[in-house]
Coordinates of C-alpha atoms in Angstrom, one line a residue:
X14 CA 33.5 126.3 57.9
X15 CA 30.7 128.2 57.5
X16 CA 28.3 129.7 60.4
X17 CA 24.6 129.6 60.1
X18 CA 22.9 133.6 60.7
X19 CA 23.2 133.5 64.6
X20 CA 20.0 133.9 66.2
X21 CA 19.2 133.8 70.0
X22 CA 18.7 129.9 70.2
X23 CA 21.7 129.1 67.6
X24 CA 24.9 131.4 68.6
X25 CA 27.8 130.0 69.0
X26 CA 29.1 131.6 72.1
X27 CA 33.3 132.1 72.9
X28 CA 33.9 130.2 75.7
X29 CA 36.5 130.5 78.3
X30 CA 37.4 128.6 81.8
X31 CA 37.4 130.7 85.1
X32 CA 37.2 129.4 88.5
X33 CA 37.7 131.5 90.5
X34 CA 40.0 131.1 93.6
X35 CA 38.0 130.9 96.1
X36 CA 36.4 127.9 94.6
X37 CA 39.8 126.5 94.4
X38 CA 41.4 127.7 97.9
X39 CA 37.9 125.6 99.1
X40 CA 38.9 122.2 97.2
X41 CA 42.5 122.8 99.3
X42 CA 40.8 123.0 102.3
X43 CA 37.9 119.8 101.8
X44 CA 40.6 118.3 100.7
X45 CA 42.9 118.7 104.2
X46 CA 40.0 118.3 106.5
X47 CA 38.9 114.7 104.9
X48 CA 38.0 112.5 107.4
X49 CA 39.5 108.7 106.5
X50 CA 38.3 106.0 106.8
X51 CA 40.0 102.9 108.4
X52 CA 42.1 100.6 106.8
X53 CA 40.3 97.8 104.4
X54 CA 40.3 94.0 106.4
X55 CA 42.0 92.6 103.6
X56 CA 45.2 92.3 101.2
X57 CA 43.7 93.4 97.9
X58 CA 40.7 94.9 96.3
X59 CA 38.0 93.1 96.7
X60 CA 36.4 95.9 99.6
X61 CA 36.7 97.8 97.4
X62 CA 39.7 101.4 96.5
X63 CA 42.2 101.0 99.0
X64 CA 43.3 103.9 101.7
X65 CA 46.5 104.3 101.3
X66 CA 46.0 104.8 97.6
X67 CA 43.2 107.4 98.8
X68 CA 45.8 109.0 101.2
X69 CA 48.5 108.9 99.1
X70 CA 46.3 111.0 95.7
X71 CA 44.7 113.3 98.2
X72 CA 49.0 114.5 99.3
X73 CA 49.3 114.8 95.7
X74 CA 46.4 116.7 95.0
X75 CA 47.1 118.6 97.9
X76 CA 50.8 119.6 97.8
X77 CA 51.3 119.3 94.3
X78 CA 48.6 119.7 92.1
X79 CA 47.4 123.0 90.3
X80 CA 44.3 123.1 88.2
X81 CA 45.3 126.2 86.7
X82 CA 48.2 124.5 84.8
X83 CA 44.8 122.4 82.8
X84 CA 42.9 125.6 83.2
X85 CA 45.2 127.0 81.1
X86 CA 45.3 124.1 78.2
X87 CA 42.2 123.9 78.3
X88 CA 41.6 127.4 77.6
X89 CA 44.4 127.6 74.6
X90 CA 42.2 125.6 72.6
X91 CA 38.6 127.0 70.5
X92 CA 36.3 126.5 72.7
X93 CA 32.1 127.7 72.5
X94 CA 28.5 127.1 73.6
X95 CA 25.9 126.7 71.9
X96 CA 22.5 125.9 73.1
X97 CA 20.4 122.4 71.5
X98 CA 16.9 121.8 73.0
X99 CA 17.4 124.3 76.3
X100 CA 20.4 123.4 77.7
X101 CA 24.2 124.6 76.5
X102 CA 26.3 122.4 74.8
X103 CA 30.0 123.4 75.5
X104 CA 32.3 122.1 73.0
X105 CA 36.1 122.0 72.1
X106 CA 36.0 123.1 68.4
X107 CA 39.7 122.7 66.8
X108 CA 40.3 123.6 62.9
X109 CA 42.9 121.8 60.9
X110 CA 45.3 124.0 58.4
X111 CA 45.6 120.8 56.5
X112 CA 43.0 120.9 53.2
X113 CA 40.4 118.3 53.0
X114 CA 41.2 117.4 56.5
X115 CA 37.4 115.5 57.7
X116 CA 35.3 117.0 60.1
X117 CA 34.4 114.3 63.9
X118 CA 32.6 114.5 66.7
X119 CA 34.3 113.0 69.8
X120 CA 31.3 111.9 72.8
X121 CA 33.7 111.3 76.0
X122 CA 31.8 108.3 78.4
X123 CA 31.8 108.5 83.1
X124 CA 34.0 109.0 84.5
X125 CA 35.8 110.8 81.7
X126 CA 35.2 114.5 80.2
X127 CA 36.8 116.7 77.3
X128 CA 39.8 115.7 79.5
X129 CA 39.8 112.4 77.7
X130 CA 40.6 113.7 74.3
X131 CA 43.1 116.8 74.9
X132 CA 46.0 114.3 73.6
X133 CA 44.7 113.2 71.1
X134 CA 43.7 117.0 69.5
X135 CA 47.2 117.5 68.1
X136 CA 47.7 113.9 66.4
X137 CA 44.2 114.2 64.6
X138 CA 44.5 117.5 63.8
X139 CA 47.7 117.7 62.7
X140 CA 49.0 114.4 61.4
X141 CA 52.1 115.8 59.6
X142 CA 53.8 117.2 63.1
X143 CA 53.0 113.7 64.6
X144 CA 54.6 111.2 61.6
X145 CA 51.4 110.7 59.9
X146 CA 50.3 111.6 56.6
X147 CA 48.3 115.4 56.5
X148 CA 45.5 113.5 54.3
X149 CA 44.9 111.9 57.6
X150 CA 44.0 115.5 59.7
X151 CA 40.8 115.8 61.3
X152 CA 38.7 118.9 62.5
X153 CA 37.1 117.9 65.8
X154 CA 34.7 119.0 67.7
X155 CA 34.7 117.8 71.4
X156 CA 31.2 118.9 73.3
X157 CA 30.3 117.7 76.6
X158 CA 27.9 115.5 77.1
X159 CA 24.9 117.3 78.8
X160 CA 24.8 117.1 83.0
X161 CA 28.4 117.1 82.3
X162 CA 31.6 119.4 82.6
X163 CA 30.8 122.9 81.2
X164 CA 27.7 121.9 79.8
X165 CA 24.7 122.4 81.5
X166 CA 22.3 120.6 83.1
X167 CA 18.9 119.0 82.4
X168 CA 16.3 120.5 84.5
X169 CA 13.7 118.0 83.3
X170 CA 13.5 113.9 82.7
X171 CA 14.6 112.8 79.4
X172 CA 17.9 113.8 78.4
X173 CA 19.3 110.1 77.4
X174 CA 21.7 108.5 74.6
X175 CA 19.5 109.5 71.7
X176 CA 18.1 112.6 72.9
X177 CA 22.0 113.5 72.9
X178 CA 22.6 112.0 69.8
X179 CA 19.9 114.5 68.3
X180 CA 21.6 117.2 70.0
X181 CA 24.5 116.0 68.1
X182 CA 22.9 115.9 64.8
X183 CA 21.7 119.2 65.4
X184 CA 25.7 120.5 66.7
X185 CA 27.4 119.6 63.0
X186 CA 25.8 120.9 60.7
X187 CA 25.1 124.2 62.8
X188 CA 29.2 124.3 62.9
X189 CA 28.9 124.4 59.5
X190 CA 29.8 120.0 58.7
X191 CA 27.2 118.5 55.8
X192 CA 29.5 115.7 56.0
X193 CA 31.5 114.0 58.9
X194 CA 32.3 111.2 61.1
X195 CA 31.4 110.4 64.9
X196 CA 33.8 108.8 67.3
X197 CA 33.1 107.3 70.8
X198 CA 33.4 105.5 73.7
X199 CA 31.4 104.2 77.1
X200 CA 28.6 106.6 77.0
X201 CA 30.9 108.3 74.2
X202 CA 29.8 104.6 72.4
X203 CA 26.0 104.4 73.0
X204 CA 25.2 108.1 71.8
X205 CA 27.6 107.4 68.5
X206 CA 25.3 104.5 68.3
X207 CA 22.9 106.2 68.7
X208 CA 23.4 108.8 66.5
X209 CA 24.5 106.4 63.3
X210 CA 21.0 104.8 64.0
X211 CA 19.3 108.4 63.7
X212 CA 21.7 108.3 60.1
X213 CA 21.3 112.7 60.0
X214 CA 22.3 113.9 57.0
X215 CA 26.0 114.0 56.7
X216 CA 26.8 111.2 58.3
X217 CA 29.0 108.4 56.8
X218 CA 30.5 106.6 59.5
X219 CA 31.5 106.0 63.0
X220 CA 34.3 104.2 64.5
X221 CA 34.5 102.9 68.6
X222 CA 36.7 102.0 71.2
X223 CA 33.7 100.4 73.0
X224 CA 31.8 98.2 71.0
X225 CA 28.7 96.9 71.7
X226 CA 27.9 93.5 70.6
X227 CA 27.1 91.4 72.9
X228 CA 24.6 88.5 71.5
X229 CA 21.5 87.6 72.9
X230 CA 22.8 84.4 73.6
X231 CA 25.1 85.1 75.0
X232 CA 23.6 88.0 77.8
X233 CA 21.0 85.6 78.3
X234 CA 23.9 83.0 80.1
X235 CA 25.9 85.5 81.8
X236 CA 22.6 87.1 83.3
X237 CA 21.3 83.3 84.3
X238 CA 25.0 82.6 86.1
X239 CA 25.0 79.7 83.5
X240 CA 28.3 77.9 82.1
X241 CA 29.4 79.5 79.4
X242 CA 29.3 77.5 76.1
X243 CA 31.0 74.9 75.0
X244 CA 31.8 75.8 71.8
X245 CA 32.7 79.4 72.2
X246 CA 36.5 80.2 70.7
X247 CA 39.1 81.1 72.5
X248 CA 38.8 84.8 72.2
X249 CA 34.8 84.4 73.2
X250 CA 35.2 83.0 76.3
X251 CA 37.8 85.3 77.4
X252 CA 35.3 88.0 76.5
X253 CA 32.8 85.6 78.4
X254 CA 35.5 85.5 81.8
X255 CA 35.8 89.3 81.0
X256 CA 32.0 90.1 81.0
X257 CA 31.4 87.1 84.4
X258 CA 33.6 89.3 86.5
X259 CA 32.7 92.6 85.5
X260 CA 28.5 91.3 86.0
X261 CA 29.3 90.1 89.8
X262 CA 32.4 92.7 91.1
X263 CA 32.2 96.2 88.8
X264 CA 28.5 97.5 88.1
X265 CA 28.4 98.5 92.0
X266 CA 28.8 102.3 91.0
X267 CA 26.1 102.3 87.9
X268 CA 23.3 100.4 89.5
X269 CA 23.4 103.1 92.5
X270 CA 23.3 105.5 89.4
X271 CA 21.0 104.0 87.2
X272 CA 18.3 104.0 90.8
X273 CA 19.8 106.8 92.5
X274 CA 21.6 109.2 91.0
X275 CA 20.4 112.3 93.7
X276 CA 21.6 109.8 97.1
X277 CA 24.7 110.6 96.0
X278 CA 25.2 114.0 97.3
X279 CA 28.7 113.2 99.8
X280 CA 30.4 113.1 96.0
X281 CA 29.1 117.1 96.0
X282 CA 30.6 117.2 99.7
X283 CA 33.9 115.5 99.8
X284 CA 36.2 116.0 96.5
X285 CA 38.5 112.7 98.1
X286 CA 34.7 110.5 98.5
X287 CA 34.7 112.1 94.5
X288 CA 37.9 111.0 93.7
X289 CA 37.1 107.4 94.9
X290 CA 34.2 107.2 93.5
X291 CA 35.4 107.8 89.6
X292 CA 38.4 105.2 90.3
X293 CA 36.6 102.8 91.1
X294 CA 35.1 102.5 87.7
X295 CA 36.5 99.2 86.2
X296 CA 39.2 96.9 87.9
X297 CA 42.0 97.0 85.1
X298 CA 41.4 100.8 84.8
X299 CA 42.0 101.1 88.7
X300 CA 44.8 98.9 89.5
X301 CA 46.7 101.3 86.3
X302 CA 45.4 104.6 88.5
X303 CA 46.5 103.3 91.5
X304 CA 50.0 102.0 90.4
X305 CA 50.3 105.9 89.2
X306 CA 49.4 107.0 92.7
X307 CA 51.9 105.0 94.8
X308 CA 54.6 105.4 92.3
X309 CA 54.4 103.4 89.2
X310 CA 54.4 105.1 85.5
X311 CA 51.7 104.5 83.8
X312 CA 50.0 106.0 80.4
X313 CA 47.9 108.2 82.7
X314 CA 50.2 110.4 85.2
X315 CA 48.7 112.1 89.0
X316 CA 48.1 115.4 87.1
X317 CA 46.0 113.7 84.6
X318 CA 43.4 111.5 86.6
X319 CA 43.1 115.0 89.1
X320 CA 42.9 117.4 85.8
X321 CA 39.5 114.8 85.0
X322 CA 38.5 115.2 89.1
X323 CA 39.0 118.3 89.6
X324 CA 36.7 119.3 86.1
X325 CA 33.6 117.4 87.5
X326 CA 34.3 118.6 90.7
X327 CA 34.7 122.8 89.9
X328 CA 31.4 122.0 88.1
X329 CA 29.6 120.2 90.2
X330 CA 28.2 117.7 87.8
X331 CA 29.0 114.4 90.2
X332 CA 25.0 113.9 90.4
X333 CA 24.1 115.7 87.1
X334 CA 26.4 113.9 85.3
X335 CA 25.5 110.2 87.6
X336 CA 21.4 111.0 86.5
X337 CA 22.8 109.6 82.8
X338 CA 22.4 106.1 84.3
X339 CA 19.3 107.0 85.4
X340 CA 17.9 108.4 82.0
X341 CA 19.0 105.5 79.9
X342 CA 17.1 102.6 79.3
X343 CA 19.5 101.1 76.5
X344 CA 21.3 97.6 76.9
X345 CA 24.6 98.6 77.0
X346 CA 26.2 95.5 75.4
X347 CA 23.7 94.3 73.1
X348 CA 24.1 95.4 69.6
X349 CA 21.7 98.5 68.3
X350 CA 21.3 97.4 64.5
X351 CA 24.2 99.8 63.5
X352 CA 24.5 100.1 60.0
X353 CA 26.6 102.9 58.5
X354 CA 30.5 101.5 57.9
X355 CA 32.1 101.0 61.4
X356 CA 35.6 101.0 63.0
X357 CA 36.1 98.8 66.3
X358 CA 39.5 99.1 68.2
X359 CA 39.9 96.8 71.1
X360 CA 41.3 97.6 73.8
X361 CA 42.7 94.3 75.7
X362 CA 41.7 95.5 79.3
X363 CA 38.3 97.5 77.9
X364 CA 35.9 95.8 80.2
X365 CA 35.3 93.2 77.7
X366 CA 38.1 92.8 74.7
X367 CA 35.1 92.3 72.0
X368 CA 35.5 89.0 69.6
X369 CA 35.5 89.8 65.8
X370 CA 33.5 87.5 65.6
X371 CA 30.1 89.0 68.0
X372 CA 31.3 92.6 66.0
X373 CA 31.1 91.2 62.2
X374 CA 27.5 90.1 63.1
X375 CA 26.8 93.4 65.4
X376 CA 28.4 95.3 62.0
X377 CA 27.5 94.7 59.2
X378 CA 29.4 96.9 57.1
X379 CA 32.2 96.7 59.7
X380 CA 35.1 98.1 57.8
X381 CA 37.7 98.6 60.1
X382 CA 38.7 96.1 63.8
X383 CA 41.7 95.7 65.2
X384 CA 42.9 94.3 68.6
X385 CA 45.4 96.4 70.0
X386 CA 48.2 94.7 73.1
X387 CA 47.8 97.2 75.0
X388 CA 45.2 100.3 76.2
X389 CA 42.5 100.2 78.8
X390 CA 39.2 101.1 79.4
X391 CA 39.8 105.0 78.9
X392 CA 41.8 104.5 75.8
X393 CA 41.9 108.3 74.0
X394 CA 43.9 109.1 77.5
X395 CA 46.3 106.1 77.5
X396 CA 46.8 105.2 74.7
X397 CA 46.1 108.8 72.4
X398 CA 49.0 107.2 69.2
X399 CA 47.3 103.9 69.5
X400 CA 43.8 105.2 69.8
X401 CA 44.7 108.1 66.6
X402 CA 46.1 106.0 64.8
X403 CA 43.3 103.3 64.8
X404 CA 40.7 106.3 63.9
X405 CA 43.2 107.4 60.8
X406 CA 43.2 104.1 59.9
X407 CA 39.4 103.5 60.6
X408 CA 37.7 106.4 58.2
X409 CA 40.6 106.5 55.6
X410 CA 38.1 104.1 52.9
X411 CA 35.6 107.0 53.5
X412 CA 37.4 110.2 52.9

């Protein structure tokens, strides 16, 4: 790898996470002084995040969770900042020890962060240590979206997924890469697909775990609250049912952030309020997280979840990250006409499990499609082994 000669605008600067102890102490004080509302009046989640879950979360957060553990994990990784289009972009950059490693940029979503990808760094950069072949190794670039985590916060509008994709198209050659692939889910998929549409020199393929495949006719019928078409296959009908449920019961957070992100002052002031907002993303992920805090054993741990909330809290990015919903004018689940080689991994408890028939239409150069038997919206975080193997399989033919 080579690095272009640094200038004040293109310099790549080492980065270390150093949260002052006074901020850690302030977080604990705010958790301790949380004013909880009364219990919900129903015995299900129809009114939102349940009181018993948030009280259990707050107790663990206050008494057992330690931010310094994840801070040490982050600082054990090579981290950098570089300025692109007037905004500082933070990223993790891990090189494989294996010759011929394929460079890949991996983009997180909301309410995710670079924390989501920590578990896949080892399997993808050092596959032989995880039972895979050295020929499947990757060099990883894992950036924080603008307004998220340790990246800068844009002070002017315009930072939508298209502009972020342009920044990624500048970042990769700045790191010396002239041939690479890209991966993303959630907003990471939106950015990755826009990067594929830009067709920057060097980008040879993409992988997504949250594909945008919903046909226009299906979306129109969902928007009109019509009955599902009679000719849907069982797989397509399953996707229809998931989408109909999400549009009816799961869009509140997105509508508020898309319409009035600056109104969310409470998220910057109350850590428990921020945690509740982040938990209430989609039904399957919330159910998993609730089970974790009520004593269950799942793909995510209580520390995993609070590491991520801490990152948003200490960087004060609840509102700046929400603005991405306000900025974007893309139809989230609509096909975008991506022509590059594309791999699609369908995890069953994603917001919707894309049918192969829709994916084939959405991605005419579909080089990999697989339906997994477990996994939610946070696939890399919750099922890192399955996720890593999906990425390896997708890009094997492009090496």
